[in-house]
Coordinates of C-alpha atoms in Angstrom, one line a residue:
M1 CA 48.9 -24.9 10.7
S2 CA 45.8 -23.1 9.4
I3 CA 45.4 -21.8 5.9
Q4 CA 45.1 -18.2 7.3
F5 CA 48.4 -18.6 9.2
T6 CA 50.1 -20.0 6.1
I7 CA 49.1 -17.1 4.0
L8 CA 50.2 -14.7 6.7
I9 CA 53.7 -16.3 6.9
I10 CA 54.2 -16.3 3.2
Y11 CA 53.2 -12.7 2.9
F12 CA 55.4 -11.7 5.8
I13 CA 58.4 -13.4 4.2
F14 CA 57.7 -11.5 1.0
I15 CA 57.5 -8.1 2.8
I16 CA 60.8 -8.8 4.6
F17 CA 62.4 -9.6 1.1
L18 CA 61.2 -6.2 -0.2
G19 CA 62.6 -4.5 2.9
V20 CA 66.0 -6.1 2.4
L21 CA 66.0 -5.0 -1.3
A22 CA 65.7 -1.4 -0.1
V23 CA 69.1 -1.6 1.6
R24 CA 70.7 -0.9 -1.7
K25 CA 69.2 2.6 -1.7
V26 CA 70.8 3.7 1.5
K27 CA 74.1 5.5 1.0
A28 CA 73.8 8.5 3.4
S29 CA 71.6 9.7 6.3
D30 CA 69.2 11.5 3.9
D31 CA 68.5 8.2 2.2
L32 CA 67.7 6.6 5.6
L33 CA 65.7 9.5 6.9
V34 CA 63.8 10.9 3.9
A35 CA 64.6 8.4 1.1
G36 CA 67.0 10.9 -0.5
R37 CA 64.0 13.2 -1.2
N38 CA 63.3 11.1 -4.3
L39 CA 59.8 9.5 -3.7
G40 CA 57.3 9.8 -6.5
L41 CA 53.5 10.4 -6.3
M42 CA 52.6 6.7 -6.0
Y43 CA 55.0 6.0 -3.2
V44 CA 54.1 9.0 -1.2
S45 CA 50.3 8.6 -1.6
V46 CA 50.1 4.9 -0.7
S47 CA 52.6 5.3 2.2
I48 CA 50.4 8.0 3.7
A49 CA 47.2 6.1 3.1
A50 CA 48.7 2.9 4.6
E51 CA 49.5 4.7 7.8
Y52 CA 45.8 5.6 8.3
M53 CA 44.8 2.0 7.5
G54 CA 46.9 0.6 10.4
G55 CA 46.1 -0.5 13.9
L56 CA 43.7 2.4 14.7
G57 CA 42.0 2.2 11.3
T58 CA 41.4 -1.6 11.4
I59 CA 41.7 -3.3 14.8
G60 CA 40.8 -0.1 16.6
T61 CA 37.7 0.8 14.6
A62 CA 36.5 -2.8 14.7
E63 CA 37.0 -2.7 18.5
V64 CA 35.0 0.4 19.0
A65 CA 32.2 -0.8 16.6
F66 CA 32.0 -4.1 18.6
S67 CA 31.4 -2.1 21.8
Q68 CA 29.7 1.1 20.7
G69 CA 28.5 0.8 17.1
M70 CA 29.1 2.4 13.7
G71 CA 29.7 5.9 14.9
V72 CA 33.3 4.9 14.5
I73 CA 33.0 5.6 10.7
W74 CA 33.8 9.2 11.6
Y75 CA 37.4 8.3 12.4
H76 CA 38.3 7.9 8.7
I77 CA 36.0 10.7 7.5
A78 CA 37.8 13.0 9.9
S79 CA 41.2 11.7 8.9
S80 CA 40.4 12.3 5.3
F81 CA 39.5 15.9 6.0
G82 CA 42.8 16.3 7.9
L83 CA 44.8 14.8 5.0
I84 CA 43.1 17.1 2.5
L85 CA 43.8 20.1 4.7
F86 CA 47.4 19.0 5.1
G87 CA 47.9 18.5 1.4
L88 CA 46.4 21.8 0.3
A89 CA 47.5 24.1 3.0
F90 CA 50.7 22.8 4.7
A91 CA 52.6 20.1 2.7
H92 CA 54.4 22.5 0.3
Y93 CA 55.7 24.6 3.1
Y94 CA 57.3 21.6 4.8
R95 CA 58.8 20.4 1.5
K96 CA 60.1 23.8 0.4
Y97 CA 61.9 24.3 3.7
N98 CA 63.8 21.0 3.0
V99 CA 63.5 20.0 6.7
I100 CA 63.4 16.5 8.1
T101 CA 61.3 16.8 11.2
V102 CA 58.3 18.9 12.5
P103 CA 60.4 20.3 15.4
E104 CA 63.0 21.5 12.9
F105 CA 60.3 23.4 11.0
L106 CA 59.1 25.0 14.3
Y107 CA 62.7 26.1 14.9
Y108 CA 62.5 28.1 11.6
L109 CA 59.2 29.6 12.6
Y110 CA 60.0 30.4 16.2
D111 CA 63.1 29.8 18.4
I112 CA 65.3 27.2 20.0
K113 CA 63.2 26.6 23.1
T114 CA 60.1 25.9 21.0
W115 CA 62.1 23.5 18.9
K116 CA 63.3 21.7 22.0
A117 CA 59.8 21.5 23.5
A118 CA 58.4 20.2 20.2
S119 CA 61.1 17.6 20.0
V120 CA 60.3 16.3 23.5
L121 CA 56.6 16.4 22.8
N122 CA 56.9 14.5 19.6
V123 CA 59.1 11.8 21.0
V124 CA 56.7 11.3 23.9
G125 CA 53.7 11.2 21.6
Y126 CA 55.1 8.9 19.0
W127 CA 56.7 6.6 21.5
F128 CA 53.2 6.1 22.9
F129 CA 51.7 5.8 19.5
T130 CA 54.2 3.1 18.6
I131 CA 53.1 1.2 21.6
I132 CA 49.4 1.5 20.5
Q133 CA 50.1 0.2 17.0
M134 CA 52.2 -2.7 18.3
T135 CA 49.3 -3.7 20.5
A136 CA 47.0 -3.8 17.5
L137 CA 49.5 -5.9 15.5
G138 CA 49.8 -8.4 18.4
A139 CA 46.0 -8.6 18.7
L140 CA 45.8 -9.7 15.0
V141 CA 48.5 -12.3 15.4
T142 CA 46.8 -13.7 18.5
S143 CA 43.6 -14.1 16.6
V144 CA 45.4 -16.1 13.9
T145 CA 47.8 -18.2 16.0
G146 CA 46.1 -18.5 19.3
L147 CA 49.2 -17.3 21.1
D148 CA 49.0 -15.3 24.3
L149 CA 48.4 -11.6 23.4
K150 CA 51.5 -10.4 25.3
L151 CA 53.7 -12.9 23.6
S152 CA 52.3 -12.0 20.2
V153 CA 53.0 -8.3 20.9
L154 CA 56.6 -8.9 21.9
I155 CA 57.3 -11.1 18.8
C156 CA 55.8 -8.6 16.4
G157 CA 57.5 -5.7 18.0
I158 CA 60.9 -7.2 17.7
A159 CA 60.3 -8.4 14.1
M160 CA 59.1 -4.8 13.1
T161 CA 62.2 -3.3 14.6
I162 CA 64.5 -5.6 12.6
Y163 CA 62.5 -4.8 9.4
L164 CA 62.9 -1.1 9.8
L165 CA 66.6 -1.2 10.8
A166 CA 67.3 -2.4 7.2
A167 CA 66.7 0.7 5.2
G168 CA 64.6 3.2 7.1
M169 CA 62.2 5.2 4.9
W170 CA 63.2 3.2 1.8
S171 CA 62.0 0.0 3.6
V172 CA 58.6 1.6 4.1
A173 CA 58.4 3.0 0.6
F174 CA 59.4 -0.2 -1.1
T175 CA 56.7 -2.2 0.8
S176 CA 53.9 0.4 0.8
V177 CA 52.7 -0.5 -2.8
A178 CA 52.5 -4.1 -1.8
F179 CA 50.7 -3.1 1.3
M180 CA 48.1 -1.0 -0.5
L181 CA 47.4 -3.7 -3.1
T182 CA 46.9 -6.2 -0.2
I183 CA 44.8 -3.8 1.8
G184 CA 42.7 -2.7 -1.2
T185 CA 41.7 -6.3 -2.0
G186 CA 41.8 -8.2 1.2
I187 CA 39.7 -6.1 3.5
P188 CA 36.8 -5.2 1.0
I189 CA 36.6 -8.9 -0.2
A190 CA 36.4 -10.1 3.4
F191 CA 33.7 -7.4 4.2
W192 CA 31.7 -8.5 1.1
W193 CA 32.0 -12.2 2.1
V194 CA 30.8 -11.5 5.7
M195 CA 27.8 -9.4 4.6
K196 CA 26.7 -11.8 1.8
K197 CA 27.8 -15.3 2.9
E198 CA 28.2 -15.3 6.7
I199 CA 25.4 -13.1 8.1
P200 CA 22.6 -15.3 6.6
L201 CA 24.1 -18.3 8.6
L202 CA 23.5 -16.6 11.9
A203 CA 20.6 -18.2 13.8
A204 CA 18.8 -14.9 14.5
S205 CA 19.3 -13.3 11.1
A206 CA 16.2 -15.0 9.6
G207 CA 18.4 -15.9 6.6
L208 CA 18.8 -12.3 5.6
S209 CA 22.1 -10.9 4.3
G210 CA 23.7 -7.5 4.6
Y211 CA 22.7 -5.0 7.2
S212 CA 19.2 -6.3 7.4
G213 CA 20.4 -9.7 8.6
L214 CA 23.0 -8.1 10.9
A215 CA 20.3 -6.0 12.5
A216 CA 18.0 -9.0 13.0
A217 CA 20.9 -10.9 14.6
L218 CA 21.8 -8.1 17.0
N219 CA 18.2 -7.6 18.0
G220 CA 17.9 -11.3 18.6
M221 CA 20.7 -11.0 21.1
G222 CA 18.7 -8.3 23.0
L223 CA 20.8 -5.4 21.6
D224 CA 19.5 -2.2 20.0
A225 CA 20.5 -2.5 16.3
T226 CA 19.2 0.9 15.4
A227 CA 21.4 2.5 18.1
L228 CA 24.4 0.5 17.1
F229 CA 24.0 1.4 13.4
S230 CA 23.6 5.1 14.1
P231 CA 26.5 7.3 12.9
F232 CA 26.2 9.1 16.2
S233 CA 26.3 5.9 18.4
L234 CA 29.4 7.3 20.1
G235 CA 27.8 10.7 20.9
G236 CA 28.2 14.1 19.3
M237 CA 31.2 15.1 21.5
A238 CA 33.1 11.9 20.4
V239 CA 32.4 12.7 16.7
F240 CA 33.6 16.3 17.3
G241 CA 36.7 15.0 19.0
Y242 CA 37.4 12.8 16.0
F243 CA 37.3 15.8 13.7
I244 CA 39.4 17.9 16.0
G245 CA 41.9 15.1 16.3
G246 CA 42.0 14.5 12.5
I247 CA 41.9 18.0 11.3
L248 CA 44.4 19.5 13.8
G249 CA 46.5 16.4 14.4
I250 CA 47.4 15.3 10.9
P251 CA 49.0 18.5 9.5
A252 CA 51.6 18.2 12.3
A253 CA 52.0 14.4 12.3
Q254 CA 55.6 13.5 11.9
A255 CA 54.8 10.0 10.6
T256 CA 52.6 11.5 7.9
I257 CA 54.8 14.4 7.0
N258 CA 57.9 12.2 6.7
Y259 CA 56.7 11.1 3.3
S260 CA 56.2 14.7 2.2
F261 CA 59.7 15.4 3.3
G262 CA 60.8 12.5 1.1
A263 CA 58.8 13.7 -2.0
K264 CA 60.7 14.7 -5.2
N265 CA 59.1 18.1 -5.2
W266 CA 56.5 20.2 -3.4
K267 CA 53.8 19.4 -6.0
I268 CA 54.0 15.7 -5.2
A269 CA 54.0 16.6 -1.5
R270 CA 50.8 18.6 -1.9
L271 CA 48.8 16.2 -4.1
A272 CA 49.7 12.9 -2.4
P273 CA 47.8 13.5 0.9
V274 CA 44.6 14.3 -1.1
L275 CA 44.9 11.0 -3.0
A276 CA 45.5 9.2 0.3
A277 CA 42.4 10.7 1.7
I278 CA 40.3 9.2 -1.0
L279 CA 41.9 5.8 -0.5
I280 CA 41.2 5.6 3.3
L281 CA 37.6 7.0 3.3
P282 CA 35.5 3.7 3.3
L283 CA 37.8 1.7 5.6
S284 CA 35.9 2.2 8.9
I285 CA 32.6 1.0 7.2
W286 CA 34.3 -2.3 6.3
T287 CA 36.1 -2.9 9.6
G288 CA 33.3 -1.5 11.8
S289 CA 30.7 -3.8 10.1
M290 CA 33.0 -6.8 10.7
G291 CA 33.4 -5.8 14.3
L292 CA 29.6 -5.8 14.8
F293 CA 29.4 -9.2 13.1
A294 CA 31.9 -10.6 15.6
R295 CA 29.5 -9.4 18.4
A296 CA 26.4 -10.8 16.7
A297 CA 28.1 -14.1 16.1
G298 CA 29.5 -14.3 19.6
L299 CA 33.0 -14.9 18.2
T300 CA 34.9 -13.3 21.1
N301 CA 34.4 -11.4 24.4
N302 CA 37.5 -9.3 23.8
P303 CA 36.8 -6.3 21.5
K304 CA 40.5 -6.1 20.5
L305 CA 40.1 -9.5 18.9
A306 CA 36.9 -8.7 17.0
L307 CA 38.3 -8.2 13.6
G308 CA 40.8 -11.0 13.8
A309 CA 38.1 -13.4 15.1
T310 CA 35.8 -12.5 12.2
L311 CA 38.5 -13.1 9.6
M312 CA 39.4 -16.5 11.2
S313 CA 35.8 -17.6 11.3
I314 CA 35.0 -17.2 7.5
H315 CA 36.2 -19.1 4.4
P316 CA 40.0 -19.7 5.1
I317 CA 41.3 -18.3 1.9
V318 CA 39.1 -15.2 2.0
G319 CA 39.9 -14.8 5.7
G320 CA 43.6 -15.3 5.0
I321 CA 43.6 -12.6 2.3
G322 CA 41.8 -10.3 4.7
I323 CA 44.2 -11.0 7.5
A324 CA 47.1 -10.3 5.1
G325 CA 45.5 -7.0 4.2
V326 CA 45.1 -6.0 7.9
F327 CA 48.6 -7.2 8.6
A328 CA 50.0 -5.1 5.7
A329 CA 48.2 -2.0 7.1
L330 CA 49.6 -2.6 10.6
I331 CA 53.2 -3.2 9.5
S332 CA 53.1 0.0 7.4
T333 CA 51.7 2.1 10.2
V334 CA 54.0 0.7 12.9
A335 CA 57.0 1.3 10.6
G336 CA 56.0 4.9 9.8
I337 CA 55.4 5.9 13.4
L338 CA 58.4 4.1 14.9
F339 CA 60.6 5.6 12.2
G340 CA 59.1 9.1 12.8
C341 CA 59.8 8.9 16.5
A342 CA 63.4 7.6 15.9
S343 CA 64.0 10.4 13.3
I344 CA 63.2 13.1 15.8
M345 CA 65.1 11.4 18.6
A346 CA 68.2 11.0 16.4
K347 CA 68.2 14.2 14.3
D348 CA 66.7 16.8 16.7
I349 CA 67.5 15.7 20.2
W350 CA 70.5 13.5 19.9
Q351 CA 72.4 15.3 17.1
R352 CA 71.3 18.9 17.0
W353 CA 70.6 19.3 20.7
L354 CA 73.0 17.0 22.5
H355 CA 75.8 16.4 20.0
P356 CA 76.0 19.2 17.4
D357 CA 78.5 19.3 14.6
T358 CA 78.6 15.6 14.1
D359 CA 78.9 13.9 10.7
D360 CA 76.5 12.1 8.4
Q361 CA 77.7 8.6 9.5
Y362 CA 77.0 9.5 13.1
V363 CA 73.4 10.4 12.2
S364 CA 72.8 7.2 10.3
R365 CA 74.2 5.1 13.1
W366 CA 72.2 6.7 15.9
T367 CA 69.0 6.7 13.9
R368 CA 69.3 2.9 13.7
I369 CA 70.2 2.7 17.4
W370 CA 67.1 4.7 18.4
I371 CA 65.0 2.6 16.1
L372 CA 66.2 -0.4 18.1
I373 CA 65.7 1.3 21.5
I374 CA 62.2 2.6 20.8
G375 CA 61.1 -0.6 19.0
I376 CA 62.1 -2.9 21.8
S377 CA 60.9 -0.7 24.6
S378 CA 57.5 -0.2 22.8
S379 CA 57.1 -3.9 22.4
F380 CA 57.3 -4.4 26.2
G381 CA 55.0 -1.3 26.7
A382 CA 52.4 -2.7 24.3
M383 CA 52.0 -5.8 26.5
T384 CA 49.9 -3.7 29.0
L385 CA 48.0 -1.2 26.9
P386 CA 44.2 -0.8 27.3
K387 CA 41.7 0.3 24.6
I388 CA 43.6 1.0 21.4
L389 CA 41.6 3.8 19.7
N390 CA 40.8 5.7 23.0
Q391 CA 44.5 5.9 23.9
A392 CA 45.4 7.2 20.4
F393 CA 43.5 10.4 20.9
F394 CA 45.9 11.4 23.7
V395 CA 48.6 11.5 21.0
Y396 CA 46.3 13.3 18.6
S397 CA 45.7 15.9 21.2
I398 CA 49.4 16.6 21.4
R399 CA 49.7 16.8 17.7
G400 CA 46.8 19.3 17.7
A401 CA 48.9 21.7 19.8
L402 CA 51.8 21.3 17.3
M403 CA 49.4 22.1 14.4
I404 CA 48.2 25.3 16.1
C405 CA 51.8 26.4 16.4
V406 CA 52.6 25.6 12.8
A407 CA 49.4 27.3 11.4
F408 CA 49.8 30.5 13.4
G409 CA 53.5 30.5 12.7
I410 CA 52.9 30.5 9.0
W411 CA 49.9 32.9 8.7
W412 CA 49.8 35.1 11.8
K413 CA 52.5 37.7 12.1
R414 CA 51.8 38.3 15.8
S415 CA 52.7 34.7 16.7
H416 CA 55.3 34.9 19.5
P417 CA 57.9 32.2 20.4
D418 CA 56.8 32.2 24.0
A419 CA 53.2 31.5 22.9
A420 CA 54.3 28.5 20.9
Y421 CA 56.5 27.1 23.7
W422 CA 53.8 27.4 26.4
A423 CA 51.0 26.1 24.1
L424 CA 53.0 22.9 23.7
V425 CA 53.7 22.6 27.4
V426 CA 50.1 23.3 28.5
A427 CA 48.8 20.8 25.9
L428 CA 51.1 18.1 27.3
I429 CA 50.2 18.8 31.0
G430 CA 46.5 19.1 30.1
G431 CA 46.5 15.8 28.2
V432 CA 48.2 13.9 31.0
M433 CA 45.8 15.4 33.6
Y434 CA 42.8 14.3 31.4
Q435 CA 44.2 10.9 30.6
F436 CA 44.8 10.0 34.3
N437 CA 41.9 11.9 35.8
L438 CA 44.0 14.3 37.7
P439 CA 42.6 15.8 39.8
V440 CA 39.1 15.0 38.5
N441 CA 37.5 13.0 35.7
F442 CA 37.6 15.7 33.0
E443 CA 35.4 13.8 30.5
A444 CA 32.6 13.4 33.0
F445 CA 33.1 16.9 34.6
F446 CA 33.5 19.0 31.4
K447 CA 31.8 16.7 28.9
L448 CA 34.7 17.2 26.5
H449 CA 36.6 14.8 24.4
I450 CA 40.4 14.9 25.1
S451 CA 41.1 16.3 21.6
V452 CA 38.7 19.2 22.3
W453 CA 40.1 19.8 25.8
C454 CA 43.7 20.0 24.7
T455 CA 42.9 22.1 21.7
I456 CA 41.0 24.7 23.8
L457 CA 43.9 24.9 26.3
S458 CA 46.6 25.3 23.7
L459 CA 44.6 27.7 21.5
I460 CA 43.8 30.0 24.5
T461 CA 47.4 29.9 25.7
F462 CA 48.8 30.7 22.3
V463 CA 46.5 33.6 21.5
F464 CA 46.7 35.1 24.9
I465 CA 50.5 35.1 25.1
S466 CA 51.0 36.3 21.5
L467 CA 48.7 39.3 22.1
R468 CA 50.3 40.1 25.5
N469 CA 54.0 39.7 24.6
K470 CA 55.6 42.1 22.3
W471 CA 58.5 41.5 19.9
T472 CA 61.8 42.9 21.2
T473 CA 65.4 43.0 20.2
Q474 CA 66.0 40.2 22.8
T475 CA 63.3 38.1 21.2
S476 CA 64.8 38.4 17.8
S477 CA 68.3 37.5 19.1
E478 CA 66.9 34.1 20.2
L479 CA 65.7 33.2 16.7
P480 CA 67.4 31.6 13.7
P481 CA 69.7 34.2 12.2
F482 CA 68.6 33.8 8.6
I483 CA 64.9 34.6 9.2
K484 CA 64.0 38.1 8.2
Y485 CA 61.7 40.3 10.3
R486 CA 59.6 43.3 9.9
K487 CA 58.2 45.6 12.5
G488 CA 55.6 43.8 14.5
G489 CA 56.4 40.3 13.3
R490 CA 57.9 38.0 10.7
K491 CA 57.8 38.1 6.9

């Protein structure tokens, strides 16, 4: 058994222990779903930050850097902008309404059909997102253990499902501080070791360390180091797509907003995302650089394994700490996303939609059942997933449509329920068409990133229908009874 594997096993046992401790906190469904709305600033901040240091932010960014270069740094820059926007402009609205899910908030802003459409859209998006994160978790375990990737994914998915069944959001909150400490030390230490100690050992590096040595090694392989180091190595449209996905996707992201729902008060809900943005900002630089090192050193031919292969190739203790950091990030993110999906499925669809007027015990039981169903099915789905980061932006595109509905619902009095409903439907249809090239290859034909494509579709749909449709007595009768209206729109 390798030293890295030993460190990983010890750390995982410690995390499971913390998750089990959280069981004592769960006495009702609110404790399971939103931690009793009792999370402090530290818990909320590190929980949000850990989500954006997960599979996309570690395995996914290293994968893209391995193939296309350091333009991937914009992923966390864009995510930071999105978190700051969410904290300053949206978080206090969610917290003040005392809601549990984003679809529930849209119910208050619009009507029943919009709430139902948002519920289905969120479940589809987050189910898919859970599959993506489990793929990244399995890729790391494969790098450490040598197990087949599909088997690693299945084992990790089942383990994560059991971990989350224990105490829901309290499980995530209890372990997030340990995650952040591990991430904040393991990944930067591993990055420093690679740049200072490992790069000079490469045959083509001329004994140079840092980016000079890495550039020499890449050029020695016949690659263009200047192009790979460029912040625009992915192309301007991809960078724009990152910002659209981050800025529009995050303020309506159930997995992120869950922690604001659980905050003690609206002030914590507002400040925590801003602090999280600061914590995640440099991560793509560290992981992207290690992804390029894996290519320069010829450690693997599989971009998904780039980060894991790098951490397994360096000093075993340093690599083991780095692997523990990445593992911590992945667990936290998988837990948050899986839990967010199960929350919507249990609270919005299963209870409010299909089985109204049920008691608290029913909600708790079915939340756990849906965690189990989504967790196991996602484990099998992750065994066949292609590129990690590319697939994630399909989900970001769906979240962008949700954010458009939330933003206009809060600040534009002409926003119409029909507009919100059809903006969500059109975004889903447009995203599926883009993803599966139906009827054409949209990326090649329109030269648009999927986030930009879906945003344009949903924005045009929302504005057109809102301007065209007028508020009527019938419209008002379909809305929540306690929302007040004024002539021409809502208060």
